[in-house]
Short mmCIF file of C-alpha atoms in Angstrom, two decimals:
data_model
loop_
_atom_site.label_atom_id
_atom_site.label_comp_id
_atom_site.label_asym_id
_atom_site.label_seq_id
_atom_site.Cartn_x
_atom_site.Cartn_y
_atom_site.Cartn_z
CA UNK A 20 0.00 0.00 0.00
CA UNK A 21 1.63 3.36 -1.27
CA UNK A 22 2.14 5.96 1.63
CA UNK A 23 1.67 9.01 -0.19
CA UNK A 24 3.57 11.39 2.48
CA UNK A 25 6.48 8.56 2.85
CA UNK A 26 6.43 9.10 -1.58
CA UNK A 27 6.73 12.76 -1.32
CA UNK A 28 9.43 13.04 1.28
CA UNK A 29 11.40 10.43 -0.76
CA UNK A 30 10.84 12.05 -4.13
CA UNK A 31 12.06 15.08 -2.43
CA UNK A 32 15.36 13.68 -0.43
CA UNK A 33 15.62 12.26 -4.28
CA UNK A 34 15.50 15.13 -5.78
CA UNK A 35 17.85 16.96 -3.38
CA UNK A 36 21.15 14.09 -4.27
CA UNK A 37 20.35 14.83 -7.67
CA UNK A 38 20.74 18.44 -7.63
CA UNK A 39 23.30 18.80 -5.30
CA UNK A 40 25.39 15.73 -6.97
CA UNK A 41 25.29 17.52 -10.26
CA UNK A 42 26.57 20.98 -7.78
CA UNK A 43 29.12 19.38 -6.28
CA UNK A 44 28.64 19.56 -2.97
CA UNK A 45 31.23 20.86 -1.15
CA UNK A 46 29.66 20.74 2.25
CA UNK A 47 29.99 16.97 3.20
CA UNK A 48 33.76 16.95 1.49
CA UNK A 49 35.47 20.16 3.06
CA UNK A 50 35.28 22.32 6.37
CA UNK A 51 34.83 25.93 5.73
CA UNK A 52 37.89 27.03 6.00
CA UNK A 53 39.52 24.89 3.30
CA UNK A 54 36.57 24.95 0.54
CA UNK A 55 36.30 29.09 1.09
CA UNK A 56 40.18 29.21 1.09
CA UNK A 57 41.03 26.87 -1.49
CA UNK A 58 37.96 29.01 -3.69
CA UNK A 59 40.01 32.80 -3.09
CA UNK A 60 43.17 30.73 -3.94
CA UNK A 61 41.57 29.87 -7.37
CA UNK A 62 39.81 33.47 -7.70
CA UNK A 63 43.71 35.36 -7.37
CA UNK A 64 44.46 33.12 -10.29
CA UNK A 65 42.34 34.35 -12.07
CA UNK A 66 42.26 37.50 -11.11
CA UNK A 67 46.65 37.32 -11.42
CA UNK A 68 45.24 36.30 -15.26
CA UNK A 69 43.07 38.80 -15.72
CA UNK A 70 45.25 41.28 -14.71
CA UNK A 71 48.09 40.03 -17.15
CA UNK A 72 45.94 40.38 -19.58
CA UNK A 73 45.09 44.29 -18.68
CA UNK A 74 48.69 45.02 -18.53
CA UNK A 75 49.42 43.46 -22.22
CA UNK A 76 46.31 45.35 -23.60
CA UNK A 77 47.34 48.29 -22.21
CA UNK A 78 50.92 47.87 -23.13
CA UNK A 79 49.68 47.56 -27.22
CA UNK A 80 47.24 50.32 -26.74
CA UNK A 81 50.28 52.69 -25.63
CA UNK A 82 53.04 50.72 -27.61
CA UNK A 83 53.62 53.69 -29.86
CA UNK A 84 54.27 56.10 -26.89
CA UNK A 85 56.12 53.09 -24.99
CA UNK A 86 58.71 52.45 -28.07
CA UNK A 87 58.84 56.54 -28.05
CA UNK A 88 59.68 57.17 -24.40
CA UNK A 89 61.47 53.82 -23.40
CA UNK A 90 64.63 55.38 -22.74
CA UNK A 91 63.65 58.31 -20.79
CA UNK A 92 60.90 56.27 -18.64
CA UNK A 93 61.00 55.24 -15.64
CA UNK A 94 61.06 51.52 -15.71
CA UNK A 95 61.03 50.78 -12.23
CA UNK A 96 58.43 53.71 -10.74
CA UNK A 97 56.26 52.08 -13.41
CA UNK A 98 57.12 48.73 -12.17
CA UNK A 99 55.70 50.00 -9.01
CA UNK A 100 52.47 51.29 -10.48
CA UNK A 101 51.79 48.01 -12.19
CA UNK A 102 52.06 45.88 -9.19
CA UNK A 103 50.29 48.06 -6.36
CA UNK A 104 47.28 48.26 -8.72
CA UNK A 105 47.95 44.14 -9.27
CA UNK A 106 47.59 44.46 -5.43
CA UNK A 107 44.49 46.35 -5.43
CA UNK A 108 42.65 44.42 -8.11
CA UNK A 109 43.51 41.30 -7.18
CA UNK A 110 42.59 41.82 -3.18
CA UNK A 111 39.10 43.39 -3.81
CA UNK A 112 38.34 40.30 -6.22
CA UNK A 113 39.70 37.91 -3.69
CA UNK A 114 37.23 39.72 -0.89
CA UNK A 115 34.52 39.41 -3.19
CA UNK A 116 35.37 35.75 -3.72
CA UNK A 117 35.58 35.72 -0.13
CA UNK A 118 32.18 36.60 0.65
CA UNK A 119 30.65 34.68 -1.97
CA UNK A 120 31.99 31.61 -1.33
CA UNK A 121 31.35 31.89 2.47
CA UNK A 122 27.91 33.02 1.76
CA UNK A 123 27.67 29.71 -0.55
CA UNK A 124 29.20 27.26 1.58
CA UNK A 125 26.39 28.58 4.41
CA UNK A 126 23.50 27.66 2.67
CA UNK A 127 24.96 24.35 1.31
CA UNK A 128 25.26 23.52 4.97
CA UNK A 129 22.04 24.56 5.64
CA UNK A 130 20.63 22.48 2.86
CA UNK A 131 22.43 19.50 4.25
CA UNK A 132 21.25 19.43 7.40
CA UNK A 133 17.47 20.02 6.53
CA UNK A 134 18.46 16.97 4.18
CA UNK A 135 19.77 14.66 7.10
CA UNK A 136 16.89 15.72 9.13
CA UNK A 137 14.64 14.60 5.93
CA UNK A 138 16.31 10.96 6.28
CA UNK A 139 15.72 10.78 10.04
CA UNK A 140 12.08 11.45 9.64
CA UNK A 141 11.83 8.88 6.61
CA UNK A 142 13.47 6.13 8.60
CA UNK A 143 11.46 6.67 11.43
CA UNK A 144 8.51 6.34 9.15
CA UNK A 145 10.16 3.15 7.24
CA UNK A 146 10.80 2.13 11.44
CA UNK A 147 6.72 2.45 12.03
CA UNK A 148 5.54 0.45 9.07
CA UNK A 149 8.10 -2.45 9.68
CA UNK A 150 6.55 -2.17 13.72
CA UNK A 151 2.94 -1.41 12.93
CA UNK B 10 -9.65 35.60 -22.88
CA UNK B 11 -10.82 31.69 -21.76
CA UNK B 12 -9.60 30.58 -25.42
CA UNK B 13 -6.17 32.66 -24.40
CA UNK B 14 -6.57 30.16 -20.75
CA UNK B 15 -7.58 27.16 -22.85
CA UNK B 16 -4.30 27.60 -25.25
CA UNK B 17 -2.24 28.29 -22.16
CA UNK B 18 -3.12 25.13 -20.73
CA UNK B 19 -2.24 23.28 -23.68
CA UNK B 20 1.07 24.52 -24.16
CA UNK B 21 1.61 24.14 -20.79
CA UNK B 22 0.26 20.14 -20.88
CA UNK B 23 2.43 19.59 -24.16
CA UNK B 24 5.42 21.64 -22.74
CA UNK B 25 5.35 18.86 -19.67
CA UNK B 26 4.12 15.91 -21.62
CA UNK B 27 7.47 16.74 -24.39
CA UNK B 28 9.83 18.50 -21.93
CA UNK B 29 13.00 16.47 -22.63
CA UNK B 30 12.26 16.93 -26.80
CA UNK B 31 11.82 20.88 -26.39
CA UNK B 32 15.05 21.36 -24.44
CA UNK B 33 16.85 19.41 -27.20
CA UNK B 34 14.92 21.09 -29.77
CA UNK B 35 15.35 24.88 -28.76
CA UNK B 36 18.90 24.25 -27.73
CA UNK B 37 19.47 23.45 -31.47
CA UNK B 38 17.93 26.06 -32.65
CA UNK B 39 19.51 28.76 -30.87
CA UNK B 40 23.03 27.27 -31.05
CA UNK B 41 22.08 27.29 -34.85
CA UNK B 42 20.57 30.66 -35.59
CA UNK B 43 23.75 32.55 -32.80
CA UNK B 44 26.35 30.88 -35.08
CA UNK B 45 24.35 31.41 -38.41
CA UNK B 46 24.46 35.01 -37.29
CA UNK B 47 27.90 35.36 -36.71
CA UNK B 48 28.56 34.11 -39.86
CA UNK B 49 26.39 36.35 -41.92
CA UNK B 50 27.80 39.58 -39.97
CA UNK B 51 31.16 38.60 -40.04
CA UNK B 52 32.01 35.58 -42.45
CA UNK B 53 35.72 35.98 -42.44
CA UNK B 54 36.56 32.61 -42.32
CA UNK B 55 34.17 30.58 -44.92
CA UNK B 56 35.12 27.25 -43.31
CA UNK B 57 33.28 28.64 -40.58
CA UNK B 58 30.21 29.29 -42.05
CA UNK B 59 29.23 26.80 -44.25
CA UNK B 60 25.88 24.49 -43.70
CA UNK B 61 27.51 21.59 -42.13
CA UNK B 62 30.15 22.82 -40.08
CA UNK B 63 27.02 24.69 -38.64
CA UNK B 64 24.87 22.27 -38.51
CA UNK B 65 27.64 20.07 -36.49
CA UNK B 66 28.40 22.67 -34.14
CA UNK B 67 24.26 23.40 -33.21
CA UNK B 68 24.33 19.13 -32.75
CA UNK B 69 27.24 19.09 -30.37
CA UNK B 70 25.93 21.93 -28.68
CA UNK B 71 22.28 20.30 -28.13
CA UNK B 72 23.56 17.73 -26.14
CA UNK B 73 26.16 19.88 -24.28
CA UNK B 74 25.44 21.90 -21.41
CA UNK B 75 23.91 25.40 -23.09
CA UNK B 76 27.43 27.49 -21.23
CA UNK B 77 29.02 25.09 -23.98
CA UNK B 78 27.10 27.18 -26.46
CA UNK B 79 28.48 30.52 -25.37
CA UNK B 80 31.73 29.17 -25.61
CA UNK B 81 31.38 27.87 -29.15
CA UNK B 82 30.23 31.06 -30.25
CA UNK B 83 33.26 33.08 -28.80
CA UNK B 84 35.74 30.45 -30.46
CA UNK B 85 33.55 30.72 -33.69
CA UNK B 86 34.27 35.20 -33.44
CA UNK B 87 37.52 34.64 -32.71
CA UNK B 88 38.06 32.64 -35.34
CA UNK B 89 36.34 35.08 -37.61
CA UNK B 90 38.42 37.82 -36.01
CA UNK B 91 41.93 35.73 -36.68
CA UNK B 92 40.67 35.61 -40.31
CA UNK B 93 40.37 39.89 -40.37
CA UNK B 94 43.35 40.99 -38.35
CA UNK B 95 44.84 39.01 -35.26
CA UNK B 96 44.77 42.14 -33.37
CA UNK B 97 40.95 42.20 -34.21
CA UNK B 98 40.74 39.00 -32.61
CA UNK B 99 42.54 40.20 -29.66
CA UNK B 100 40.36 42.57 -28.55
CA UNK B 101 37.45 39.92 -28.57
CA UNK B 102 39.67 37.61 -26.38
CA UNK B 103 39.96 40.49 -23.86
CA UNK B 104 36.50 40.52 -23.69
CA UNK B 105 35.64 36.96 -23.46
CA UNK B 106 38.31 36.44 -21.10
CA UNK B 107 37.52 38.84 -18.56
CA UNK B 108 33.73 37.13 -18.93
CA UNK B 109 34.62 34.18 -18.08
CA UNK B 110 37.36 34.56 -15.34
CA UNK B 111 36.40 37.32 -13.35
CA UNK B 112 32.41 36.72 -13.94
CA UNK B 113 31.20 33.15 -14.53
CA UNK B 114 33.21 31.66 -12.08
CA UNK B 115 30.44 33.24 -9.63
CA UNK B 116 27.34 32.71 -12.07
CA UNK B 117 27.82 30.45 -14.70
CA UNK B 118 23.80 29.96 -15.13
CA UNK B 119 23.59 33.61 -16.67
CA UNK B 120 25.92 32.87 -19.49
CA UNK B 121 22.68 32.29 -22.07
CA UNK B 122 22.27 35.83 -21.09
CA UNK B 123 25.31 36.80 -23.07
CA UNK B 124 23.92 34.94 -26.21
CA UNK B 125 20.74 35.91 -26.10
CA UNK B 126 21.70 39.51 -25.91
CA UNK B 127 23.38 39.90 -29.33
CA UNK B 128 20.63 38.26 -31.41
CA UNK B 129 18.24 40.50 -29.51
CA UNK B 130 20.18 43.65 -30.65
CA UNK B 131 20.12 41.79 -34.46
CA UNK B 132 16.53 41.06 -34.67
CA UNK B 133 15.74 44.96 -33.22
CA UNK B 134 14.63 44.23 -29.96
CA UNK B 135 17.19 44.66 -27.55
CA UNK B 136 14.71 46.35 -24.87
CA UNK B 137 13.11 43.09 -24.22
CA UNK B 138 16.07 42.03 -22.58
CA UNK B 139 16.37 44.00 -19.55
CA UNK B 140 12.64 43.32 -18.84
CA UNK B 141 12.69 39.75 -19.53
CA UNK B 142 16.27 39.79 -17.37
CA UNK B 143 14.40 41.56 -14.30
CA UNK B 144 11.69 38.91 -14.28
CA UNK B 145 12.88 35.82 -14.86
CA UNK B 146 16.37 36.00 -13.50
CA UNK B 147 17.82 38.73 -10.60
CA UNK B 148 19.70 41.89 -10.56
CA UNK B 149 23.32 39.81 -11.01
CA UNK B 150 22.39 39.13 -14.34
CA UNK B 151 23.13 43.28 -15.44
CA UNK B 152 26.89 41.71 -15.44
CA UNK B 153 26.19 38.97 -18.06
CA UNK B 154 23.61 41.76 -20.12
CA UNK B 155 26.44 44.20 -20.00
CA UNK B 156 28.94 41.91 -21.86
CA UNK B 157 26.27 40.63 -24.30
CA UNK B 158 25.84 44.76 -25.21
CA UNK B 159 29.47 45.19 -25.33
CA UNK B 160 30.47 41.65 -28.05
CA UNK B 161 26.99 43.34 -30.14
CA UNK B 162 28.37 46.73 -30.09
CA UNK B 163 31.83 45.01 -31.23
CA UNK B 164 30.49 42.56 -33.82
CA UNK B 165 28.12 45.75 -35.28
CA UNK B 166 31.49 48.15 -35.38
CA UNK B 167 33.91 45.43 -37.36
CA UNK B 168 30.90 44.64 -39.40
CA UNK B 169 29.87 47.76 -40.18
CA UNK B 170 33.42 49.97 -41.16
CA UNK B 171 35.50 49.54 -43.54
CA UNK B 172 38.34 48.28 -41.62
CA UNK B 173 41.70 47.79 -43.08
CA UNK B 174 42.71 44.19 -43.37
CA UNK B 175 45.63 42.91 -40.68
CA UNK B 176 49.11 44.26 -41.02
CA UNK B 177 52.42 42.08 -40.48
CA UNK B 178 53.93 45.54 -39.34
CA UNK B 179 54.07 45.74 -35.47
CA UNK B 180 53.26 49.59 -34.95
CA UNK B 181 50.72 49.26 -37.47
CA UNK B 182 48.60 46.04 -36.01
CA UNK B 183 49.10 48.23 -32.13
CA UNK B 184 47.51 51.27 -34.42
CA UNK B 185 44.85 49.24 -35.75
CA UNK B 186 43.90 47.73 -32.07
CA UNK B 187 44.57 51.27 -30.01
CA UNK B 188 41.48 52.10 -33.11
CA UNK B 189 39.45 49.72 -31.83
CA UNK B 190 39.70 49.93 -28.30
CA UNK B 191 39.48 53.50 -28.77
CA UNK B 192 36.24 53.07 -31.00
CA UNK B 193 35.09 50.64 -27.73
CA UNK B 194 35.71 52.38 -24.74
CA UNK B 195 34.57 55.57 -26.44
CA UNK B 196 31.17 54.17 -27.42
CA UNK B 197 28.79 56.37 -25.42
CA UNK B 198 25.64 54.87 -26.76
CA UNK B 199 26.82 51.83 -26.20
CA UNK B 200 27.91 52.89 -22.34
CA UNK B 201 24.32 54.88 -22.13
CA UNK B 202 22.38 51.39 -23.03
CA UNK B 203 24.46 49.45 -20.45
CA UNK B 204 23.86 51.88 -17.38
CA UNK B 205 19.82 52.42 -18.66
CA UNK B 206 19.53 48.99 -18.99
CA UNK B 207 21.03 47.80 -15.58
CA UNK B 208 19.04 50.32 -13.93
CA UNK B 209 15.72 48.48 -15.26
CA UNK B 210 16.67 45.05 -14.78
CA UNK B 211 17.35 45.97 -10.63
CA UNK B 212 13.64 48.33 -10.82
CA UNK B 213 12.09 45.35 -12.28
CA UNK B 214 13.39 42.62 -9.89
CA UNK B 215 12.81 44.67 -7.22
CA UNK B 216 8.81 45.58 -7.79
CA UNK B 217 8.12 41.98 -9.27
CA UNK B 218 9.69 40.71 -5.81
CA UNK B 219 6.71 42.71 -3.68
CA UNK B 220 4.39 41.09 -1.83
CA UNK B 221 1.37 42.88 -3.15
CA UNK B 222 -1.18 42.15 -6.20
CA UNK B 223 -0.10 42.41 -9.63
CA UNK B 224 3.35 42.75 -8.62
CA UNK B 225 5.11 41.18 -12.14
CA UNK B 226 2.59 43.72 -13.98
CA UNK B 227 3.46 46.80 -12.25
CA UNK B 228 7.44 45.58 -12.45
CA UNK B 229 6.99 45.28 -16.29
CA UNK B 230 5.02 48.74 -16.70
CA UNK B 231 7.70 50.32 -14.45
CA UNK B 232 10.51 48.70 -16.20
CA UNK B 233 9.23 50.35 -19.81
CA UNK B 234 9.26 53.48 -18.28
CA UNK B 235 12.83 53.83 -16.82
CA UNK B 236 14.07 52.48 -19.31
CA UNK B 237 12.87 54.95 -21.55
CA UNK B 238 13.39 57.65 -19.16
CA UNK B 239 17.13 55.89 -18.56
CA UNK B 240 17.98 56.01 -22.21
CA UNK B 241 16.40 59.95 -22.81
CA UNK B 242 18.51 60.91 -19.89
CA UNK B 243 21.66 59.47 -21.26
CA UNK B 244 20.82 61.32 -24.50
CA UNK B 245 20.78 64.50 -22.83
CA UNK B 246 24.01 64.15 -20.73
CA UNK B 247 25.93 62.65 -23.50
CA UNK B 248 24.63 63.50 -26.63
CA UNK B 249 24.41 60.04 -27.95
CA UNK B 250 21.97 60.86 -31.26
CA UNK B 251 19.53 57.71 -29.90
CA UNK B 252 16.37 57.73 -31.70
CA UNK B 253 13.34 58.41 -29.51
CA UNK B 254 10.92 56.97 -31.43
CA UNK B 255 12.88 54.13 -32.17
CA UNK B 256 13.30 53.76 -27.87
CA UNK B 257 9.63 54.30 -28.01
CA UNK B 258 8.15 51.96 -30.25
CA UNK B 259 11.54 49.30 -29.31
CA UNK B 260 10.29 49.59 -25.15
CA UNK B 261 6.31 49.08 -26.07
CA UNK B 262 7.26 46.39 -27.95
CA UNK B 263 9.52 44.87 -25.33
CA UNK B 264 6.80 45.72 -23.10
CA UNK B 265 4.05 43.70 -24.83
CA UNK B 266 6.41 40.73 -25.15
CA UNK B 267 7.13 40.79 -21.67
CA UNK B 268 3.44 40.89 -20.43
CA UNK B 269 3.22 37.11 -23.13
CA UNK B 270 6.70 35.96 -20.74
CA UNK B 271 4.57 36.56 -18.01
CA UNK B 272 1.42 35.54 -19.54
CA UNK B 273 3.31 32.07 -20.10
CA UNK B 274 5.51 31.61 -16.83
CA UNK B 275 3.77 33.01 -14.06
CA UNK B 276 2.37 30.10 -12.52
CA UNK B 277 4.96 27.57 -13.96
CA UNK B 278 8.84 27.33 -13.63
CA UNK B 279 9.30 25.61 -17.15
CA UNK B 280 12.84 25.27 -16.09
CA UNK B 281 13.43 22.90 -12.86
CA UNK B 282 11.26 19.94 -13.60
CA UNK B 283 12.98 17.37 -12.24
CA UNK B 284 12.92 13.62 -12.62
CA UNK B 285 14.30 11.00 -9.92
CA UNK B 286 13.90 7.40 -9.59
CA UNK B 287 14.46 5.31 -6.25
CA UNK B 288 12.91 2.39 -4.89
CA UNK B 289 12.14 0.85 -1.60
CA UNK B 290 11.52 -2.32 -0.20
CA UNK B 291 7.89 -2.64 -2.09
CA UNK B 292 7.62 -0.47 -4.98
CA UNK B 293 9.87 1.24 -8.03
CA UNK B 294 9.39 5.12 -7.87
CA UNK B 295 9.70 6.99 -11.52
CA UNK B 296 9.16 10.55 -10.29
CA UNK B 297 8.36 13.68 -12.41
CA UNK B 298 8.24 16.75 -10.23
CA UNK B 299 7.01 20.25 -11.69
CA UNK B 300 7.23 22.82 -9.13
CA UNK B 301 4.71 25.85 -9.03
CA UNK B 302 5.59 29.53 -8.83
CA UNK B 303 4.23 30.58 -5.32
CA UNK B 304 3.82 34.54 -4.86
CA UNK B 305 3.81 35.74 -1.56
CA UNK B 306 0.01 37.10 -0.78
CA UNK B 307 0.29 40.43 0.40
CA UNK B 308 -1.37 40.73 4.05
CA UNK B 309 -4.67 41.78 4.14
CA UNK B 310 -5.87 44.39 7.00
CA UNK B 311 -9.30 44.81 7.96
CA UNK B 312 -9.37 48.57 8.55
CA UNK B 313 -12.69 49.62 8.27
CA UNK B 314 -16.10 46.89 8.77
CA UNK B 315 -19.38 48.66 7.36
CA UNK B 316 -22.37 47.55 6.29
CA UNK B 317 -23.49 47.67 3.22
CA UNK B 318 -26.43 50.47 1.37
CA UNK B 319 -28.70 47.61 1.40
CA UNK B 320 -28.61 46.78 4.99
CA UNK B 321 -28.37 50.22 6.22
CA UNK B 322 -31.71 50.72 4.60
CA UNK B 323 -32.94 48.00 6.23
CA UNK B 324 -31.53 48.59 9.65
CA UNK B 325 -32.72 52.41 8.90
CA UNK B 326 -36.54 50.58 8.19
CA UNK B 327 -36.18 48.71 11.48
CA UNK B 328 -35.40 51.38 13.54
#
């Protein structure tokens, strides 16, 4: 005989390891600290990338004026220049990536634990039928 | 209106009957009419834009995840690009790089965004997309409309001019892309339309998320009107030369379209139905689940109780 309330909590639990299989989630794998660091580790990589990429676009935009002034430039002041802005960029992305990822890891957390309390209540229902 | 109900219902009952079909179907279809577009405004490359190599690409991306789209569609630009001028091309990886490093990391789910957003500008419509943005997606998704305006604005501009073909020299390629950059970052209309519409898709979210009555209709009537109040005060600051009628007729248009989104989706999230399968002890369990759209019903305060002219009269006969 089909329990229809024991069918919807199990379609649901079902449907929860399908969608969070398919995230990836990071909850059950990693404690906080190493999924939200090993994420800003991965977001200064890019944003190192990203950054490299600035610096060679700008470097063709002003390559007439570079080739021009290369000998009376200073090399190293604009050395300087290119890696406190580096420092900048890449520290508000990786505070961004910071608070996102936190944020993220939070509610998978959440979402895991209303899950385990799903299975509790379905095997205390699967408990009852097997006893009544 | 009941027929408009009745027809409703049976898209609806034939979108869920044929769900797994449609996805495969559309997902064609836009991979194939994006990349058929490309190819007709640029068509550098001509092994890039004949039938089969098209037809291919729209089959590989049907069964790929639709981010795999957007990604075939940059390589199939750049590859146009390469054909023009390298430096061309460079300018387009800039673009498409920062996208996907510094952006989709966060969201990849908006990416379609960035498609969509192009073909939208082709096909004269691109103030549905703000509107359509605001209600069926949230305020994050200006980042992924922004960078759909920007690759239109580029593909229009090397479409459009008569740009000298690539140069072997090295000062003359860093002329050529200084042009184009210039011609980019200098692009006030295109600058005016990105601020206007990110200012519409957060208005929009923001009413449709109310708790009140009618809360997706007053977002969508709101959302025509900054934007075209958005766009004329752009004009005026920068003196883009934007067409007001054009803005106009383009925002009652998107405006009529997005009251059919929302004549359509309301009630139904299209997107997450979800099958599982489990079993237990007794049965097999095959599991289709299609979740409703809930809207949060705005509290109702009794503030005033009176009775009505009828039973005043007769209270006033009683008495």
């Amino acid at each position: 005989m089909l329990n229809p309330e024991r069918v919807i909590l199990m379609s649901r639990l079902a449907m929860f390891e399908q969608r969070e299989s398919r995230r990836g989630n990071a909850s059950c794998s990693f404690f906080r600290s190493d999924y939200v660091g090993f994420k800003v580790l991965t977001s200064i990589l890019s944003a190192t990338v990203v950054y490299l990429i600035f610096v060679a676009a700008w470097i063709l935009y002003h390559l007439g004026d570079l080739l021009q002034n290369i000998y009376v430039m200073d090399i190293l002041e604009q050395g300087r220049q290119f890696l406190s802005w580096y420092i900048l960029f890449a520290g508000a992305y990786a505070l961004i990536a910071l608070i996102v990822y936190t944020v993220r890891y939070n509610r998978m957390r959440r979402r895991m634990r209303a899950y385990l309390n799903g299975m509790r209540r379905l095997s205390r229902m699967m408990q009852e039928g097997k006893s009544g | 209106m009941t027929t408009l109900l009745e027809i409703r219902e049976a898209i609806r009952n034939f979108y869920t009957r044929n769900e797994t079909w449609i996805t495969y179907v559309w997902k064609f279809l836009l991979a194939f009419f994006a990349l058929w577009l490309i190819g007709h405004k640029l068509g550098y490359l001509t092994a890039l834009t004949g039938l089969p190599i098209l037809l291919m690409a729209s089959l590989l991306c049907t069964i790929m995840p639709p981010n795999f789209t957007v990604v075939i569609c940059a390589g199939f630009i750049l590859g146009h690009l390469y054909k023009l001028a390298p430096q061309y091309m460079i300018v387009a990886l800039v673009v498409f790089l920062l996208m996907f490093l510094l952006y989709f990391r966060f969201s990849p789910r908006d990416t379609i965004a960035v498609m969509l957003t192009p073909i939208c500008v082709y096909l004269r419509i691109p103030y549905v997309m703000p509107i359509a943005l605001g209600l069926l997606a949230g305020p994050t998704s200006v980042v992924s409309l922004s960078f759909g305006l920007i690759v239109a604005y580029l593909i229009s501009y090397i479409s459009g001019s008569a740009l000298v073909l690539g140069s072997t020299d090295i000062e003359e390629s860093a002329a050529q892309f200084q042009l184009l950059m210039t011609e980019l970052l200098d692009n006030r209309l295109m600058w005016v339309t990105i601020a206007a519409f990110a200012v519409t898709v957060v208005v929009v979210y923001l009413l449709r998320k109310l708790p009140v009555d009618h809360s997706w209709t007053i977002a969508i009537l709101a959302g025509g009107v900054t934007q075209i109040v958005s766009l004329l005060i752009g004009d005026l600051l920068l003196s883009t030369n934007l067409s007001i009628l054009s803005v106009l007729l383009g925002t009652l248009l998107a405006v009529g379209m997005a009251f059919l989104i929302e004549f359509f989706v309301f009630n139904l999230d299209y997107t997450r139905i979800e099958r599982v399968q489990f079993e237990d002890d007794e049965y097999y369990y095959y599991v289709k689940a299609v979740p409703k759209m809930t809207v949060t019903a705005p509290d109702r305060k009794v503030k005033q109780i009176s009775r009505s002219p009828r039973e005043r009269e007769t209270a006033g006969d009683r008495s």
